[in-house]
Amino acid sequence: LETRVGSIVGASGCFYGIRARIYDSSFPEELSRDFASALMARANGLRAVSVDDAMCFVPRAGALRAEFRRKIRTMARGLETLWHWRRMMNPFRYGAFALMLISHKLCRWLVYLFLPLASAGVAMLASGSRIGMLLAATTLGGLIAGTLAWYRAQRAEEVSRVVAVAGFALASVIAGVLAWVKVLRRQRSPIWEPTRRTVSGET
């Protein structure tokens, strides 16, 4: 859909290409080059597009802990990259691309920054509302299931699909919060190592 509107706002690190003439060899190592490739293209008057015929099968990470570390690193580098190219979020200059960048990247990441306030809000709502109590109970249940999945993952024990999803969700949320902490503390991630993945039947 982004391609139809004009340009995608980020590329997948596992499978993307960029024109040689806009490739920047001096690109800061602590930033995300795949995400920035779409920004470089737009800054040079080009489009970054998603091609349906180009397919790439990526095995899932072998361990929840590895996926957790990857998410922290990916989001922290993404935030640093967005700040480096913050001028691209000017809708008066970059139009729809800027609006997509704000909504598809910044707003999605801001959820984790304001999560502590949201949690406090749910707790306050639960004290005088049935809906709030339901939200609080659902959140608590998810936390318990996610913690169980994390614990069993460390012990290499099998879990049900529901518990596994809860574990993945909890790891994603905590990783998002820690990524913000890392960025706000100005802790850079200049060294990148691909997530080690094992070939499996799932993609």
Short mmCIF file of C-alpha atoms in Angstrom, two decimals:
data_model
loop_
_atom_site.label_atom_id
_atom_site.label_comp_id
_atom_site.label_asym_id
_atom_site.label_seq_id
_atom_site.Cartn_x
_atom_site.Cartn_y
_atom_site.Cartn_z
CA LEU A 1 0.00 0.00 0.00
CA GLU A 2 2.89 2.36 0.72
CA THR A 3 4.25 1.61 -2.74
CA ARG A 4 0.91 2.55 -4.30
CA VAL A 5 0.87 5.85 -2.44
CA GLY A 6 4.40 6.70 -3.49
CA SER A 7 7.24 5.12 -1.54
CA ILE A 8 7.76 2.67 1.29
CA VAL A 9 9.26 4.20 4.45
CA GLY A 10 11.64 1.38 5.33
CA ALA A 11 13.23 -1.71 3.80
CA SER A 12 13.72 -5.16 5.26
CA GLY A 13 17.31 -5.79 6.24
CA CYS A 14 17.22 -9.36 4.96
CA PHE A 15 16.46 -8.47 1.36
CA TYR A 16 16.82 -5.02 -0.18
CA GLY A 17 18.81 -3.16 -2.80
CA ILE A 18 19.82 0.47 -3.32
CA ARG A 19 21.11 2.35 -6.35
CA ALA A 20 24.88 2.80 -6.31
CA ARG A 21 24.70 6.52 -6.98
CA ILE A 22 22.84 7.25 -3.74
CA TYR A 23 24.79 4.77 -1.61
CA ASP A 24 26.59 6.67 1.15
CA SER A 25 29.84 5.01 2.23
CA SER A 26 30.20 7.48 5.13
CA PHE A 27 26.87 6.42 6.64
CA PRO A 28 27.15 6.32 10.49
CA GLU A 29 27.68 2.75 11.68
CA GLU A 30 25.31 3.11 14.63
CA LEU A 31 22.33 3.80 12.36
CA SER A 32 20.10 1.38 10.45
CA ARG A 33 21.15 1.31 6.79
CA ASP A 34 18.14 -0.70 5.57
CA PHE A 35 15.66 1.75 7.12
CA ALA A 36 17.70 4.73 5.90
CA SER A 37 17.85 3.39 2.34
CA ALA A 38 14.21 4.42 1.78
CA LEU A 39 14.93 7.86 3.27
CA MET A 40 18.00 8.28 1.05
CA ALA A 41 15.93 7.42 -1.99
CA ARG A 42 13.21 9.96 -1.15
CA ALA A 43 15.79 12.65 -0.35
CA ASN A 44 17.26 12.11 -3.83
CA GLY A 45 13.89 12.34 -5.57
CA LEU A 46 13.51 8.58 -6.01
CA ARG A 47 11.01 6.02 -4.73
CA ALA A 48 11.61 2.95 -2.60
CA VAL A 49 9.17 0.21 -3.54
CA SER A 50 8.16 -3.25 -2.40
CA VAL A 51 8.21 -5.80 -5.22
CA ASP A 52 5.78 -8.69 -4.81
CA ASP A 53 7.80 -10.97 -7.11
CA ALA A 54 10.90 -10.65 -4.90
CA MET A 55 10.53 -13.32 -2.23
CA CYS A 56 12.73 -14.11 0.74
CA PHE A 57 12.13 -16.87 3.29
CA VAL A 58 13.54 -16.04 6.72
CA PRO A 59 13.67 -18.75 9.42
CA ARG A 60 12.43 -17.61 12.80
CA ALA A 61 14.97 -16.99 15.54
CA GLY A 62 15.88 -20.14 17.39
CA ALA A 63 15.49 -18.67 20.89
CA LEU A 64 13.26 -16.07 22.51
CA ARG A 65 16.28 -14.42 24.13
CA ALA A 66 17.92 -13.95 20.72
CA GLU A 67 14.73 -12.41 19.33
CA PHE A 68 14.53 -10.16 22.40
CA ARG A 69 18.05 -8.81 21.85
CA ARG A 70 17.39 -8.35 18.16
CA LYS A 71 14.28 -6.28 18.82
CA ILE A 72 16.09 -3.97 21.23
CA ARG A 73 18.91 -3.44 18.76
CA THR A 74 16.63 -3.00 15.74
CA MET A 75 14.31 -0.48 17.36
CA ALA A 76 17.10 1.51 19.04
CA ARG A 77 18.94 1.82 15.74
CA GLY A 78 15.67 2.71 14.02
CA LEU A 79 15.00 5.53 16.48
CA GLU A 80 18.52 6.87 16.04
CA THR A 81 18.09 6.73 12.26
CA LEU A 82 14.76 8.54 12.40
CA TRP A 83 16.29 11.29 14.54
CA HIS A 84 19.24 11.58 12.14
CA TRP A 85 16.79 12.02 9.23
CA ARG A 86 14.15 13.96 11.21
CA ARG A 87 13.85 16.56 8.46
CA MET A 88 12.06 13.90 6.42
CA MET A 89 9.08 14.18 8.79
CA ASN A 90 8.28 17.65 7.45
CA PRO A 91 4.97 17.22 5.55
CA PHE A 92 5.31 20.65 3.92
CA ARG A 93 8.43 19.44 2.11
CA TYR A 94 7.95 15.67 1.79
CA GLY A 95 4.15 15.42 1.74
CA ALA A 96 2.56 12.00 2.15
CA PHE A 97 5.95 10.37 2.71
CA ALA A 98 6.46 12.47 5.85
CA LEU A 99 3.00 11.59 7.15
CA MET A 100 3.61 7.87 6.56
CA LEU A 101 6.98 8.14 8.27
CA ILE A 102 5.37 9.76 11.31
CA SER A 103 2.46 7.31 11.51
CA HIS A 104 4.16 4.07 10.44
CA LYS A 105 7.40 4.58 12.36
CA LEU A 106 7.32 7.31 15.01
CA CYS A 107 3.78 6.75 16.32
CA ARG A 108 4.32 2.98 16.46
CA TRP A 109 7.48 3.42 18.52
CA LEU A 110 5.95 6.09 20.78
CA VAL A 111 3.59 3.43 22.13
CA TYR A 112 6.48 1.90 24.09
CA LEU A 113 7.63 5.29 25.42
CA PHE A 114 4.20 6.00 26.92
CA LEU A 115 3.53 2.45 28.05
CA PRO A 116 4.25 3.20 31.74
CA LEU A 117 1.65 5.99 31.66
CA ALA A 118 -0.82 3.69 29.89
CA SER A 119 -0.30 1.03 32.56
CA ALA A 120 -0.96 3.57 35.30
CA GLY A 121 -4.08 4.69 33.45
CA VAL A 122 -5.43 1.14 33.25
CA ALA A 123 -4.80 0.69 36.98
CA MET A 124 -6.70 3.90 37.75
CA LEU A 125 -9.53 2.91 35.42
CA ALA A 126 -9.80 -0.52 37.03
CA SER A 127 -10.61 1.03 40.41
CA GLY A 128 -13.97 2.33 39.22
CA SER A 129 -14.89 0.63 35.95
CA ARG A 130 -15.75 -2.91 34.89
CA ILE A 131 -14.11 -2.30 31.54
CA GLY A 132 -11.00 -1.15 33.37
CA MET A 133 -11.06 -4.25 35.53
CA LEU A 134 -11.36 -6.42 32.42
CA LEU A 135 -8.43 -4.63 30.78
CA ALA A 136 -6.35 -4.98 33.94
CA ALA A 137 -7.19 -8.67 34.28
CA THR A 138 -6.38 -9.32 30.62
CA THR A 139 -3.08 -7.49 30.97
CA LEU A 140 -2.20 -9.43 34.11
CA GLY A 141 -3.08 -12.71 32.43
CA GLY A 142 -0.87 -11.81 29.48
CA LEU A 143 2.01 -10.93 31.79
CA ILE A 144 1.71 -14.24 33.62
CA ALA A 145 1.53 -16.26 30.39
CA GLY A 146 4.42 -14.29 28.88
CA THR A 147 6.58 -14.77 31.96
CA LEU A 148 5.82 -18.50 31.91
CA ALA A 149 6.83 -18.68 28.24
CA TRP A 150 10.08 -16.84 28.95
CA TYR A 151 10.88 -19.11 31.91
CA ARG A 152 10.21 -22.28 29.93
CA ALA A 153 12.15 -20.97 26.94
CA GLN A 154 15.24 -20.65 29.14
CA ARG A 155 14.79 -24.28 30.13
CA ALA A 156 14.13 -25.36 26.53
CA GLU A 157 10.68 -26.65 27.49
CA GLU A 158 7.78 -26.87 25.07
CA VAL A 159 4.84 -24.49 25.53
CA SER A 160 1.44 -24.17 23.88
CA ARG A 161 1.01 -21.80 20.95
CA VAL A 162 -1.07 -19.38 23.06
CA VAL A 163 1.62 -19.17 25.75
CA ALA A 164 4.33 -18.84 23.09
CA VAL A 165 2.49 -15.89 21.51
CA ALA A 166 2.16 -14.28 24.94
CA GLY A 167 5.89 -14.73 25.49
CA PHE A 168 6.70 -13.17 22.13
CA ALA A 169 4.36 -10.24 22.86
CA LEU A 170 5.86 -9.64 26.31
CA ALA A 171 9.40 -9.80 24.92
CA SER A 172 8.43 -7.30 22.20
CA VAL A 173 6.93 -4.85 24.68
CA ILE A 174 9.86 -5.00 27.10
CA ALA A 175 12.32 -4.73 24.20
CA GLY A 176 10.52 -1.59 22.99
CA VAL A 177 10.77 0.04 26.41
CA LEU A 178 14.45 -0.89 26.77
CA ALA A 179 15.17 0.44 23.27
CA TRP A 180 13.84 3.85 24.33
CA VAL A 181 15.95 3.70 27.51
CA LYS A 182 19.00 2.92 25.42
CA VAL A 183 18.35 5.79 23.02
CA LEU A 184 17.58 8.34 25.74
CA ARG A 185 20.81 7.36 27.50
CA ARG A 186 22.64 7.83 24.19
CA GLN A 187 23.93 4.25 24.22
CA ARG A 188 24.88 3.56 20.62
CA SER A 189 24.92 0.19 18.84
CA PRO A 190 27.70 0.59 16.25
CA ILE A 191 28.42 -3.12 15.98
CA TRP A 192 25.75 -5.21 14.29
CA GLU A 193 25.66 -8.97 14.14
CA PRO A 194 22.97 -10.89 12.24
CA THR A 195 20.58 -12.85 14.41
CA ARG A 196 21.65 -16.49 14.31
CA ARG A 197 18.75 -18.50 12.98
CA THR A 198 18.21 -22.20 12.58
CA VAL A 199 16.48 -23.57 9.53
CA SER A 200 13.03 -24.89 10.41
CA GLY A 201 9.73 -25.61 8.75
CA GLU A 202 8.33 -22.22 9.76
CA THR A 203 9.11 -18.93 7.99
#
